[in-house]
Amino acid sequence: MPKEPQNIHAVAARAGVSAATVSRAFNCPDKVAPATRELVAHAARELGYQPNAIARTLRTQRSRVLGVVLPTLLNPVFAECLQGIALAAARNGYAILPAMTGYDDEQERQAVTQLLAGGVDGMILTVANPTDSQALERLRGVELPYVLVYNAHAEHPCVSVDGEAAAAEVVARLAALGHRRIAMVSGTLAASDRAQQRYRGYLRGMAQAGLVPPALVEVPFVTSAVMALSRYLQAQPRPTALFCSNDLLAIRAIRAAHLSGLSVPQDLSVVGFDGIAIGQDLTPALSTIAQPSHDMGRHAVDLLVHAMERNRLPTAADSLYLPHAFHDGESCSAATGAVPEASGRSPSSRPVSPQGVTP
């Protein structure tokens, strides 16, 4: 005989609570004690009970779905963040609906429009530039709760790292290793506020080290990055160190150095930014600034859900800056003939509030 479908009364009997408590556990979990919520969830799993999401939405006017807008999943840093978002959302009783934008402003706007039409309760986003984002303007106009991840902006709720300080630390480390010709490599600078923050930090670090920065090396297309960087490294005078605004560019810089007849790190030191796992599998292993992408996704969900449970919008005052760390791999060493100095700088080691952080 087919198994008879279960309902909240069966779950209530199994858990030893009232049907009203079961209903609250699914529809208003913040109003139920954690131990009781777990008791109800355990009973539901044992019985194979799944709450009717459509009926619940009609009763509560909530979909229990979060929209997620990211530039791409081809960069592992965003995939790691999405995993953190998905796990934290599930833990809080939400599903996620992701959209990719290809670093394009218009696609960001379209993604937000589609997710709004889908009735999501809130959104987590990475946008090209929060200052003039039409997507964020739309969200503010309809007063939908949202949190930015990776972006750092004084007027928006964000979960990020202090990219400017991290970049300045990289330059200080390279200068302490005797490097004087330190160049920075980036994608199209105007397309990413993260790259802009890191470039400001690079310029600050060069000024603090008393060094003159060469022109920024912009590589608009990742697919042609290797050949573009190879041509750059064959010109004179070439740099002795490259700071790349992300790990994918750093990996391509190592390949470009090889094609140019240069050894890394003997002839050229290369440092990335992100801390993607594959960087540690390279030969040489990549030196990089690591940001906690999984935790950034998790904190973004928690910040968003916390605000929604209190029927308010997240604000810039809720922003959280998480610690970054320098992973000292094999792609960075002392400049040829230089005597390394003792470095007086160390990576950030604890979360900080927006106060005192240059976004």
Coordinates of N, CA, C and O in Angstrom, one line a residue, residues 37-38 42 63-64 79 82 91 122 145 166 171 180 193 203 249 255 257-258 261 312 316 340 347:
R37 N 12.7 23.6 18.3 CA 12.9 23.6 16.8 C 13.6 22.3 16.4 O 13.2 21.7 15.4
E38 N 14.6 21.9 17.1 CA 15.4 20.7 16.7 C 14.5 19.5 16.9 O 14.6 18.5 16.1
H42 N 13.6 17.0 13.9 CA 14.0 15.6 14.0 C 12.8 14.7 13.7 O 12.8 13.7 13.0
S63 N 8.5 34.0 1.2 CA 8.8 32.8 0.3 C 9.9 31.9 0.9 O 10.0 30.8 0.5
R64 N 10.6 32.4 1.9 CA 11.7 31.6 2.5 C 12.8 31.3 1.4 O 13.4 30.3 1.5
A79 N 32.5 30.7 -6.0 CA 31.9 29.4 -5.7 C 32.0 29.0 -4.3 O 31.1 28.5 -3.7
L82 N 29.5 31.0 -2.4 CA 28.1 30.5 -2.6 C 27.8 29.3 -1.8 O 26.7 29.1 -1.3
R91 N 20.5 26.3 7.0 CA 20.5 26.2 8.4 C 19.4 27.2 9.0 O 18.8 26.9 10.0
G122 N 14.9 38.4 0.4 CA 16.0 39.3 0.6 C 17.1 38.9 -0.4 O 17.0 37.9 -1.1
P145 N 15.3 43.9 1.8 CA 16.6 43.7 2.6 C 17.7 43.1 1.7 O 17.4 42.2 0.9
A166 N 45.1 45.2 3.0 CA 45.8 44.0 2.6 C 46.8 44.2 1.5 O 47.9 43.7 1.5
V171 N 52.7 45.1 -0.5 CA 53.8 45.9 -1.0 C 54.9 46.0 0.1 O 56.1 46.0 -0.2
R180 N 62.2 46.7 -5.6 CA 62.0 48.1 -5.8 C 61.1 48.4 -7.0 O 60.5 49.4 -7.1
D193 N 35.0 47.4 -7.9 CA 35.4 48.2 -6.8 C 36.4 47.5 -5.9 O 37.2 48.1 -5.2
L203 N 49.1 51.7 -4.1 CA 49.7 53.0 -4.2 C 50.1 53.5 -2.8 O 51.2 54.1 -2.7
L249 N 44.5 35.9 -12.1 CA 45.5 36.6 -12.8 C 46.9 36.3 -12.3 O 47.9 36.2 -13.2
R255 N 52.4 31.6 -15.5 CA 52.5 31.0 -16.9 C 53.2 32.0 -17.8 O 54.0 31.6 -18.6
A257 N 55.3 34.3 -17.2 CA 56.7 34.4 -16.8 C 57.5 33.2 -17.4 O 58.6 33.3 -18.0
H258 N 56.9 32.0 -17.3 CA 57.5 30.8 -17.9 C 57.7 31.0 -19.4 O 58.8 30.6 -20.0
G261 N 60.6 33.0 -20.4 CA 62.0 32.6 -20.0 C 62.4 33.0 -18.6 O 63.6 33.0 -18.3
R312 N 13.3 44.6 10.0 CA 14.0 45.8 9.6 C 15.0 45.6 8.5 O 15.3 44.4 8.1
A316 N 24.3 50.1 6.8 CA 25.8 50.1 6.8 C 26.4 49.9 8.2 O 27.5 49.4 8.3
P340 N 66.9 40.7 2.5 CA 65.6 41.0 3.1 C 65.7 41.7 4.4 O 66.5 41.4 5.3
P347 N 49.4 40.7 9.0 CA 48.0 40.7 8.5 C 47.0 40.9 9.6 O 47.3 40.6 10.8

